[in-house]
Coordinates of C-alpha atoms and ligand atoms in Angstrom, one line a residue:
X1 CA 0.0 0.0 0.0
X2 CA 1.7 3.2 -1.2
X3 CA 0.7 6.5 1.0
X4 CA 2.4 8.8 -1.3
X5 CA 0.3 8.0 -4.4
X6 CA -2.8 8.6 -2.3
X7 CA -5.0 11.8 -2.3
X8 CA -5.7 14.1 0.3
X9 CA -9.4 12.9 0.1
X10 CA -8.6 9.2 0.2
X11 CA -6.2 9.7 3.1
X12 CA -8.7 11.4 5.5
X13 CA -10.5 8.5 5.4
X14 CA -8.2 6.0 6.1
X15 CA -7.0 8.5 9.4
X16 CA -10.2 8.4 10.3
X17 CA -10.7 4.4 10.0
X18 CA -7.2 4.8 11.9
X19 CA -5.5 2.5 9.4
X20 CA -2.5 5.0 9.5
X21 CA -1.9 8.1 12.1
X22 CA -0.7 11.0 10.9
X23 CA 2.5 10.6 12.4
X24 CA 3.0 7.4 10.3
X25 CA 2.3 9.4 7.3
X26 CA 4.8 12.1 8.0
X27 CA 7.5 9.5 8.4
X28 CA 6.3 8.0 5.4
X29 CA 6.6 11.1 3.5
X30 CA 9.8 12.2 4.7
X31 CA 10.8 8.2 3.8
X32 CA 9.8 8.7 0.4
X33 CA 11.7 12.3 0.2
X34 CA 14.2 10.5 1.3
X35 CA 14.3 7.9 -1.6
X36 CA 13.6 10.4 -4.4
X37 CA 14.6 13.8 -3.8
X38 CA 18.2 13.1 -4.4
X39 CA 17.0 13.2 -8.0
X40 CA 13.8 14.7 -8.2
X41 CA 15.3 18.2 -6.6
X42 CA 11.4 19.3 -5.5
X43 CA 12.7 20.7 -1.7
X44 CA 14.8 23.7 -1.1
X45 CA 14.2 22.8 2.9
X46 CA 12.0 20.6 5.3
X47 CA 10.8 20.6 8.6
X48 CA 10.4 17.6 10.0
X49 CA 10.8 18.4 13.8
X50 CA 8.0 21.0 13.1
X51 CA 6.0 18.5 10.8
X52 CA 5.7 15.5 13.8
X53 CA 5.1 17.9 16.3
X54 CA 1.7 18.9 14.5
X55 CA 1.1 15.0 13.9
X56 CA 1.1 14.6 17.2
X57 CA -1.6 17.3 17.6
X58 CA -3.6 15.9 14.7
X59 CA -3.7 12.4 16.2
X60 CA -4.3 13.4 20.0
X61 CA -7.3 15.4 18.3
X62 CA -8.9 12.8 15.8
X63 CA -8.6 10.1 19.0
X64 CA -10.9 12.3 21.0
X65 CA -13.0 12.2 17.5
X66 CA -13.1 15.7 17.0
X67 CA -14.7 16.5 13.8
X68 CA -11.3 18.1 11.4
X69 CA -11.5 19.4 8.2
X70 CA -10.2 16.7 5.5
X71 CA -6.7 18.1 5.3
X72 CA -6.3 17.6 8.7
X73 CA -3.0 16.0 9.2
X74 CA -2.2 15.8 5.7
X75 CA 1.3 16.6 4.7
X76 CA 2.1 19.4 2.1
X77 CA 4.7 21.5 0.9
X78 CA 4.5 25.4 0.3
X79 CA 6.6 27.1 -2.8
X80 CA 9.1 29.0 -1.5
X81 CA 8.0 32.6 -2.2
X82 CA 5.1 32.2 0.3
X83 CA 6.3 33.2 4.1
X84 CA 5.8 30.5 6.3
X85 CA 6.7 31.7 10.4
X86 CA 9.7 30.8 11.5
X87 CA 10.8 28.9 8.2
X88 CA 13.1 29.8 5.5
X89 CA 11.3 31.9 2.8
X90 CA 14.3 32.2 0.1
X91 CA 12.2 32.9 -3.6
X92 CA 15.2 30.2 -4.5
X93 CA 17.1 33.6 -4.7
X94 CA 20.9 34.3 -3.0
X95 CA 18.9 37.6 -2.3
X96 CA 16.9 35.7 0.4
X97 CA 18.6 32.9 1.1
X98 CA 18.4 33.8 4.9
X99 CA 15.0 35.0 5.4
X100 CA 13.0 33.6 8.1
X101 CA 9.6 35.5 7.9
X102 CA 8.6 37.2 11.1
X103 CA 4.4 35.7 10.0
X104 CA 2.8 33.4 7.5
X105 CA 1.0 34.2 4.7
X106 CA -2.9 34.1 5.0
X107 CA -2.8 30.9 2.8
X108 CA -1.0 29.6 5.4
X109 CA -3.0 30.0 8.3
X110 CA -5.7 28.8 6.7
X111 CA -3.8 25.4 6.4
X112 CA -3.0 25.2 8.8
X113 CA -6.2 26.4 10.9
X114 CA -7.4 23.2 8.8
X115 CA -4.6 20.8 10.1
X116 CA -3.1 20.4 7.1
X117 CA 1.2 20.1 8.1
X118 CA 3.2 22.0 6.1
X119 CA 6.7 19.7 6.2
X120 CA 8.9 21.8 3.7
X121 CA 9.3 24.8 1.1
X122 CA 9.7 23.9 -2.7
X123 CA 12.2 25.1 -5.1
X124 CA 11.2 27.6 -8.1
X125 CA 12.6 30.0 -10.5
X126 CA 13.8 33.0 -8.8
X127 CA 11.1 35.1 -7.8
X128 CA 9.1 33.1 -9.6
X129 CA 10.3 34.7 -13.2
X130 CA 10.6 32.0 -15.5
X131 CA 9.0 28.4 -16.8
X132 CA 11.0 25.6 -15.7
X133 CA 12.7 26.0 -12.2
X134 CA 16.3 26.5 -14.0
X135 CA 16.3 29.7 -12.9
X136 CA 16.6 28.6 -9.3
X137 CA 19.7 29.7 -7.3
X138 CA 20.2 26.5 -5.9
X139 CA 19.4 23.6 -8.4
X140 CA 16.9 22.8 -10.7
X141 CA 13.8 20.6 -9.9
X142 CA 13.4 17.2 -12.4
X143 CA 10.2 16.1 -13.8
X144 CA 9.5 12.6 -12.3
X145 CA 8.1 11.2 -15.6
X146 CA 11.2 11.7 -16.8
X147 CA 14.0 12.9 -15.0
X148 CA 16.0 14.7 -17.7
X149 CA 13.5 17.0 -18.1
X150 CA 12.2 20.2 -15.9
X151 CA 8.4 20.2 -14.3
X152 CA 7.7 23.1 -15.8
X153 CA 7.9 26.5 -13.5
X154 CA 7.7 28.9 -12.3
X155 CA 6.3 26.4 -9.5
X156 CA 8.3 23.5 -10.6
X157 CA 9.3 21.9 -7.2
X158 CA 5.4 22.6 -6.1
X159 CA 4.4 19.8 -9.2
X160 CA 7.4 17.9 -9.0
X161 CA 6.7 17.1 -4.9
X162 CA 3.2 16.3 -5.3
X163 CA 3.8 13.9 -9.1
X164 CA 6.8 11.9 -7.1
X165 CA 4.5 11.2 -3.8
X166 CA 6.7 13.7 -2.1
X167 CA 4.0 16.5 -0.6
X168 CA 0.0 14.8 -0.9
X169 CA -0.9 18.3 -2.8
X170 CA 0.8 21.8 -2.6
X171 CA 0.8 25.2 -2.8
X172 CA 2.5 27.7 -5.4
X173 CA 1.6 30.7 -7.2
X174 CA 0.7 31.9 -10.7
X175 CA 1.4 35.3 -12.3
X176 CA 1.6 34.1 -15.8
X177 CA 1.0 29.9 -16.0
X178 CA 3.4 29.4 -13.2
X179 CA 0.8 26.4 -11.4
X180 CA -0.8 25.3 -14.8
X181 CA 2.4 25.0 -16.7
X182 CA 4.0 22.7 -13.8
X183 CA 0.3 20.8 -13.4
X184 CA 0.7 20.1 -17.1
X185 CA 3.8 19.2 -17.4
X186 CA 3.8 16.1 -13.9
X187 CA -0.1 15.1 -14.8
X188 CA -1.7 17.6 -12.5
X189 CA -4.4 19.5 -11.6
X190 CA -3.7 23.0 -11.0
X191 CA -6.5 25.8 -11.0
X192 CA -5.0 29.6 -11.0
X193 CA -8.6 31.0 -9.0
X194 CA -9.9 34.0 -10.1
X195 CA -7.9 37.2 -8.8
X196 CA -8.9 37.9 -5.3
X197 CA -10.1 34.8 -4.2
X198 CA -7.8 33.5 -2.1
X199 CA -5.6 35.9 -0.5
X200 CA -1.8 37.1 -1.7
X201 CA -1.0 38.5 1.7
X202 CA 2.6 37.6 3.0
X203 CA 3.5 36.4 -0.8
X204 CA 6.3 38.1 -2.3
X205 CA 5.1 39.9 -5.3
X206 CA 6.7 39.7 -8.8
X207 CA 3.5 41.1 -10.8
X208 CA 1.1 42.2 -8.1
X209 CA -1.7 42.5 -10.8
X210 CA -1.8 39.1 -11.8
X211 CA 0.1 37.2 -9.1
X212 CA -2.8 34.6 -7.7
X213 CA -1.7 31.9 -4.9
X214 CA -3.0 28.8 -6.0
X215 CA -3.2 25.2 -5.7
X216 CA -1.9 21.9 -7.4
X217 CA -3.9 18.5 -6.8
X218 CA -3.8 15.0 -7.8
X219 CA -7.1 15.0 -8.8
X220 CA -10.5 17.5 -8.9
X221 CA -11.6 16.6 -5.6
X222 CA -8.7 17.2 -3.8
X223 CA -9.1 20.6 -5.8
X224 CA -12.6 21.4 -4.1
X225 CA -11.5 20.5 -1.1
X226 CA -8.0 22.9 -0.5
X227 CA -10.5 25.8 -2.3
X228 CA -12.7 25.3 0.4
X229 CA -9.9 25.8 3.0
X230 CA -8.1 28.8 1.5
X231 CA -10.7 31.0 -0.2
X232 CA -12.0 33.7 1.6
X233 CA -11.8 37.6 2.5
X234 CA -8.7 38.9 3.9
X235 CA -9.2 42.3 5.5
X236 CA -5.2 42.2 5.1
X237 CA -5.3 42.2 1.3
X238 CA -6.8 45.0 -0.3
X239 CA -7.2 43.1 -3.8
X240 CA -9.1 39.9 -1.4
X241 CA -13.0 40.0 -2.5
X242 CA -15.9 40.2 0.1
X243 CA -18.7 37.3 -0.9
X244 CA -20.5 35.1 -0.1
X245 CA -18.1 31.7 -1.1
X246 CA -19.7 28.8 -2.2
X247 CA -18.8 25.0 -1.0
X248 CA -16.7 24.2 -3.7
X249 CA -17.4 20.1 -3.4
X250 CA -20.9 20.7 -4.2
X251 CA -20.1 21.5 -8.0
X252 CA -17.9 17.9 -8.2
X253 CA -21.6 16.8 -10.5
X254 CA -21.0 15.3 -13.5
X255 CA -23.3 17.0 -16.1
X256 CA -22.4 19.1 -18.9
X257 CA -25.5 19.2 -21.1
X258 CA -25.8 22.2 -23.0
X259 CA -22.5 23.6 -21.9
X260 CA -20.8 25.9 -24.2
X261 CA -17.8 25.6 -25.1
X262 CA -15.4 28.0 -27.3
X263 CA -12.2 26.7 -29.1
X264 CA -10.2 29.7 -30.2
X265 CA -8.4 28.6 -33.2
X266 CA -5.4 30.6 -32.3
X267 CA -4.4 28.2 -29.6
X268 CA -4.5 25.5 -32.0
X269 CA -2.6 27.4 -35.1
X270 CA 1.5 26.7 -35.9
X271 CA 4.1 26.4 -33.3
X272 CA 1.7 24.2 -30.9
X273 CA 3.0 19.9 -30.9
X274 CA 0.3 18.2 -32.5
X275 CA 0.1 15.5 -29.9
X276 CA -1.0 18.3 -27.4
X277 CA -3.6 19.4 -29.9
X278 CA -4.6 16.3 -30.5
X279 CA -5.1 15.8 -27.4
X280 CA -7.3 18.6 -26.4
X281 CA -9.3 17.9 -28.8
X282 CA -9.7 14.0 -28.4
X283 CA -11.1 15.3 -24.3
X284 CA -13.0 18.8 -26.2
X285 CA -14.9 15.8 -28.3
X286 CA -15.5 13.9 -24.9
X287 CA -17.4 16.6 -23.7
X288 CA -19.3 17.4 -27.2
X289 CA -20.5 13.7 -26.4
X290 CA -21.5 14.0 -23.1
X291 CA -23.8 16.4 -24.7
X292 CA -21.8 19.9 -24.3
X293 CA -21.8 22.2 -27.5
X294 CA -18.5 23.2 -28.9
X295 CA -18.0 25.9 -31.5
X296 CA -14.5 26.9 -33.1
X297 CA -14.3 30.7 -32.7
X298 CA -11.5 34.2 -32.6
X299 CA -9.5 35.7 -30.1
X300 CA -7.6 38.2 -32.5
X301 CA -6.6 40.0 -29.4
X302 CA -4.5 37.2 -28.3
X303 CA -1.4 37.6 -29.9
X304 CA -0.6 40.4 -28.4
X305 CA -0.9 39.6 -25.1
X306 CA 3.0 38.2 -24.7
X307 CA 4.3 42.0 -25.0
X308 CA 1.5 43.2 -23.1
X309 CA 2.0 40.8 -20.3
X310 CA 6.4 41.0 -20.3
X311 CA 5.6 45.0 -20.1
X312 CA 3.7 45.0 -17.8
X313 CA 5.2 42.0 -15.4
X314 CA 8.6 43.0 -15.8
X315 CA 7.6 47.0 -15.0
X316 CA 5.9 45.8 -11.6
X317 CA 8.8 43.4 -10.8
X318 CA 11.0 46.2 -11.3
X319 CA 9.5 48.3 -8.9
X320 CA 8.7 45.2 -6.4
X321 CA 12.2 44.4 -6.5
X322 CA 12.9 47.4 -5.3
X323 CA 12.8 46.7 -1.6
X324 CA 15.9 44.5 -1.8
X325 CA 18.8 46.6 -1.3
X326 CA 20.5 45.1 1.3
X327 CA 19.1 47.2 3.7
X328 CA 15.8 46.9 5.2
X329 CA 15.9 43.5 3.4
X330 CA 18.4 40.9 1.7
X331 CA 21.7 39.8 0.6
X332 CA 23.8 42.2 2.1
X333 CA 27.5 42.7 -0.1
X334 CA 30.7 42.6 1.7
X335 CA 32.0 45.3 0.0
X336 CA 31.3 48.5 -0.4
X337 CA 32.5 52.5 0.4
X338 CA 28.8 54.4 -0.2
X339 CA 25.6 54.1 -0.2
X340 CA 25.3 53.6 -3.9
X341 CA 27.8 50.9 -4.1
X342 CA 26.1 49.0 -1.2
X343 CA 22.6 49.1 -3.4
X344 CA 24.7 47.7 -6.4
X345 CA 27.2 45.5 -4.9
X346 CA 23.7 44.1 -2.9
X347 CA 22.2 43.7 -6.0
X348 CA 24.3 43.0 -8.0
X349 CA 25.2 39.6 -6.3
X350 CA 21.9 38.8 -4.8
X351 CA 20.2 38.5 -8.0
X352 CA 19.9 35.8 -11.0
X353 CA 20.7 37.1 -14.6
X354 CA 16.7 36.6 -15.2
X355 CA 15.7 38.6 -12.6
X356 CA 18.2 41.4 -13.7
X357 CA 17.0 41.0 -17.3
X358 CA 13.5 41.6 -16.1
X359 CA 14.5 45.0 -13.3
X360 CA 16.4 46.7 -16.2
X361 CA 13.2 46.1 -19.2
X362 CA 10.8 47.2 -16.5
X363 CA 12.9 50.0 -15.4
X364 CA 13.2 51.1 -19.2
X365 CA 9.7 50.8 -19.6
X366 CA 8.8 52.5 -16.6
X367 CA 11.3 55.3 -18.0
X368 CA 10.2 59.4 -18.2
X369 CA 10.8 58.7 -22.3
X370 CA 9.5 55.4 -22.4
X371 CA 6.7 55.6 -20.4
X372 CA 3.6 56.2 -23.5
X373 CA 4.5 54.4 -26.0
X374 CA 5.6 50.6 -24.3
X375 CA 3.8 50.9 -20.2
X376 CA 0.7 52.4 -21.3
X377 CA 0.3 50.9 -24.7
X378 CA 0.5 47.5 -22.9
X379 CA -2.0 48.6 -20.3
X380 CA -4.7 49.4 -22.9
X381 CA -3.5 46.4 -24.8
X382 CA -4.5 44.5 -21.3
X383 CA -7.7 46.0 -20.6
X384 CA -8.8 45.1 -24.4
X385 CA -7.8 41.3 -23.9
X386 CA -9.8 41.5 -20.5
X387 CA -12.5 42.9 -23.0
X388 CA -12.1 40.1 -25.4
X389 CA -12.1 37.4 -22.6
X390 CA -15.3 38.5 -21.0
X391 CA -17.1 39.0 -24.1
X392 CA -16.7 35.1 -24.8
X393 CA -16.8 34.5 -21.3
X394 CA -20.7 35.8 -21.9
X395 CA -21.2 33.9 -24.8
X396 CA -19.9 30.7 -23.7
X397 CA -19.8 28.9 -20.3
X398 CA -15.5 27.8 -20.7
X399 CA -12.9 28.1 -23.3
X400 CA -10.8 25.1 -23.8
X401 CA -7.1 25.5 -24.9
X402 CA -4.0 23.6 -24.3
X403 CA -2.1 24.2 -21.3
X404 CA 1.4 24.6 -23.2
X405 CA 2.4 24.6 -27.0
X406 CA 4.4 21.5 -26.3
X407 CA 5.2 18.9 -23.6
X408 CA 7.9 18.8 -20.8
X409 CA 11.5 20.4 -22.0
X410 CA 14.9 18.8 -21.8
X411 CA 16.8 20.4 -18.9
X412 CA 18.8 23.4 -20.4
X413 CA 17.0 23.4 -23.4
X414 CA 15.1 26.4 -22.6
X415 CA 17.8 28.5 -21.7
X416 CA 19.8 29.2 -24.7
X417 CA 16.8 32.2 -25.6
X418 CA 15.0 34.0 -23.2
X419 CA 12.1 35.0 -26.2
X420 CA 11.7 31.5 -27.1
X421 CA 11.1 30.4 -22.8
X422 CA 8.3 33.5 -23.1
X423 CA 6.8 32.0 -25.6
X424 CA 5.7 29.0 -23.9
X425 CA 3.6 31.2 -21.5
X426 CA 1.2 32.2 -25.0
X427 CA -1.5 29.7 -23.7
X428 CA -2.0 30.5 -20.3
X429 CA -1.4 34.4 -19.7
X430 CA -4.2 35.8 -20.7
X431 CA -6.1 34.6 -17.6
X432 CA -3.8 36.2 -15.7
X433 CA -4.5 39.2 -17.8
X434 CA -8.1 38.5 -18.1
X435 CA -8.4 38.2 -13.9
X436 CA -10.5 35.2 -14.5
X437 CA -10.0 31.6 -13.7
X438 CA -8.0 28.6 -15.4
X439 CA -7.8 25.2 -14.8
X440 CA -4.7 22.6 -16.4
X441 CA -6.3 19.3 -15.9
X442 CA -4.6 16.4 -17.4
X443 CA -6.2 14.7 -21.1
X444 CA -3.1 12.5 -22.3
X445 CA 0.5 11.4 -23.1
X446 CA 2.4 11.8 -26.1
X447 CA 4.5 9.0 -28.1
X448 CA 7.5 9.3 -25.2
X449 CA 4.5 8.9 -22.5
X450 CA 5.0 12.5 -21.2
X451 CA 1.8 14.5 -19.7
X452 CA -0.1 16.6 -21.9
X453 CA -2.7 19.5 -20.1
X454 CA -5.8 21.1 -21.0
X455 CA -6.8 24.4 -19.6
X456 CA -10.7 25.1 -19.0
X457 CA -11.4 29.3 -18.4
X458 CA -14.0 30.1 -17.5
X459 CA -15.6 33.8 -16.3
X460 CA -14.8 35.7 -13.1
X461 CA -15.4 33.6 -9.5
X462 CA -16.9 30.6 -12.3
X463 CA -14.6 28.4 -10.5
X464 CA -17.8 25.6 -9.9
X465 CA -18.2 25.7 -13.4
X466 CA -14.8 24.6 -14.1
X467 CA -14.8 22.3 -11.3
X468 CA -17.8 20.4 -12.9
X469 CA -16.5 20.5 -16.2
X470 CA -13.1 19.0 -15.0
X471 CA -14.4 16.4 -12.4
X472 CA -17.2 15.0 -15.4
X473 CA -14.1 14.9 -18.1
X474 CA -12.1 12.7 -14.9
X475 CA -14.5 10.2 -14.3
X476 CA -14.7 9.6 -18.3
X477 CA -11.1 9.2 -18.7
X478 CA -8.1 7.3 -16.2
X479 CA -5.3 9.9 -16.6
X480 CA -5.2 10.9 -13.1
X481 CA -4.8 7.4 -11.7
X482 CA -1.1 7.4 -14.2
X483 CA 1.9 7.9 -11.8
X484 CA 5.2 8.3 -12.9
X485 CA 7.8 5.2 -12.4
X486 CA 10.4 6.4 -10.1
Ligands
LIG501 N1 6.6 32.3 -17.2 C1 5.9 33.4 -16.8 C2 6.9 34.5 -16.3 O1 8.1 34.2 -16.3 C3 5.0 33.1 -15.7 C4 5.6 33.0 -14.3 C5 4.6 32.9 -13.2 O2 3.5 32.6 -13.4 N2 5.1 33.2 -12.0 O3 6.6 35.6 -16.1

């Protein structure tokens, strides 16, 4: 009986049948990171003093039979750009390679308020810049289905825990595809919610106007359950939305009768592997004949959404960034003889060449002579894609795309061009962009059995709709029962 390919779901049960403890299943997990994270890579640091200590907790609590949340005493990891108390919070930057956050992020607390046991923090790109976890400070995470190749990023460790039975689900974030990129890539499910719906506080912004903590699962379920636990308002996040939030397990229905569907044909054009289109399509057709309605239609607007977005992300990381100079916070340099060289020196070692790449374009940008014609050109661009999205968002109940144009990369084989690694974000941006959510859910394997993703969007706080769509297209098909062979 293997605990680590279990869900969250399937493991409340058997704590509360008491065929394991929760104690057993953090020594389990930490057995199993044992055995595989020499060359999966998915942990930047663990906890397991911390992680038993909570067990214990859990177990005292569920032997009085005290009715816990189904995460209680579940064991997860956290990506490393969300502050955990008293834990090492480093963005898998030199920059923070010290920092032990004072609090934890609201996501956090409501986690752990539900008893799930956070027992590490997982590696990422820098900051979270990037699509495939090279650009990590300390070491690149592997992709379990095949090792030589990267999980996908920016929340690559985050995927790469929970696909080698290394964390049961975890948490990451997703300015730009960072969860559904990863999800796709290890045979996930990971669901960017709309923005505001669960809360950013005590997350260490890159883009603050698309950043969105959010979750990856092994399956829908799980999905509907960690929504339930870390959705909310947040008084302490000014972007958090006030409503009434719905019990995301009551939309797991399988019914999609009349659903419309839209297929923009750009996301199925030139460039994208036709395995992964294929693929799409094989689970779009699914749907059609579980009586859905599909119709081929145009997002014109959609190509230019990769400047808008790098404009725009790279011109709030710039001024994000800012806050690292070795002073109040960060990396501070040896050497230096003023202020000015302290600030450089500081910076200057503390940061990765992507995250310089991105300070100086948003800095140019951002620029007195620049200003007009690239930041507020890409701001209009922005609000016309949110336009566009919404429009069909009216029209139709989800659009289906693919998750990424291809399947998992070779390690290093994104890094020789920076354009080329940004355009492996065309697919899942515009949600981002568009504020509204976005699902990867897994529809297939191509010829060298790698995962392939679809994404469903659907319109602002629609996340039930999504939820049903995905957890109907799961019981039809067996691709979330696939782990990889480690
Ligand atoms: N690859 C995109 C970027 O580098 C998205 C990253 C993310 O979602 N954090 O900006």
């Amino acid at each position: 009986m293997h605990l680590f390919t279990k869900t969250a779901d399937e493991l409340a049960t058997m704590l509360r049948n008491k065929e394991v403890t929760s104690v057993e299943l953090i020594e389990a997990y930490f057995e199993r990171i044992e055995a595989v994270d020499d060359k999966v890579k998915a942990y930047i640091s663990l906890d397991k003093e911390g992680a038993l200590e909570k067990a214990e907790e859990i177990d005292a609590k569920l032997e009085k039979g005290e009715e816990l949340s189904r995460l209680a005493g579940i064991p997860i990891g956290i990506k490393d750009n969300i502050c955990t108390k008293g834990l090492k919070t480093t963005c898998a930057s030199r920059m923070l390679e010290d920092f032990i956050p004072p609090y934890s992020a609201t996501v956090v607390e409501k986690l752990e308020d539900a008893g799930a046991i956070i027992i590490g923090k997982l590696n990422m790109d820098e900051f979270a810049m990037g699509g495939s976890t090279e650009n990590s400070y300390f070491f690149p995470s592997h992709n379990p289905w095949d090792l030589e190749r990267g999980p996908g990023g920016s929340s690559g460790g985050s995927a790469a825990a929970v696909a080698a039975g290394e964390s049961v689900f975890s948490i990451g974030t997703d300015t730009g595809g960072s969860i559904r990129q990863p999800a796709s890539s290890c045979n996930l499910v990971g669901l960017k919610p709309s923005k505001g719906l669960v809360s950013n506080y005590g997350v260490v912004s890159y883009a603050s106007s698309f950043d969105q903590t959010s979750p990856i699962t092994k399956d829908v379920k799980d999905m509907a359950l960690v929504l339930n636990a870390i959705t909310g308002h947040d008084p302490k996040d000014s972007t958090s939305i006030n409503m009434e939030y719905p019990d995301y397990t009551k939309a797991l229905t399988e019914d999609v009768k009349g659903l419309r569907i839209a297929l923009p044909k750009e996301y199925f054009g030139e460039g994208f592997n036709q395995e992964v289109k294929e693929a799409v399509l094989a689970s779009t057709k699914k749907l059609e004949d579980m009586g859905a309605v599909v119709e081929e239609i145009s997002m014109p607007l959609i190509k230019h959404s990769l400047p808008a977005y790098y404009i725009i992300a790279c011109a709030e990381a710039s001024s994000n960034l800012a806050r690292l100079d070795g002073v109040a916070y960060g990396h501070r340099a040896k050497d230096y003889t003023d202020v000015e060289s302290l600030y450089s020196n500081s910076r200057g070692e503390g940061f990765g060449a992507e995250v310089k790449r991105r300070i100086i374009l948003g800095t140019f940008v951002l620029s007195a002579a620049n200003y007009d014609s690239y930041y507020k050109k890409a701001l209009e661009t922005a609000k016309l894609i949110k336009e566009e999205h919404n429009k069909v968002l009216e029209d139709y109940d989800v659009i289906i795309a693919p998750t990424m144009p291809t399947t998992a990369l070779k390690i290093g084989q994104k890094q020789e061009d920076p354009v080329k690694d940004y355009l492996n974000d065309i697919c899942t941006i515009n949600a981002n962009i568009a504020g509204v959510p976005a699902m990867s859910l897994p529809c297939g394997f191509d010829k060298d059995g790698l995962p392939i993703g679809m994404q469903l969007i659907a319109g602002e706080f629609k996340e039930e709709t999504i939820l049903r769509v995905a957890y109907t297209l799961e019981q039809a098909t067996d691709f979330k029962d696939q782990r990889p062979k480690l």
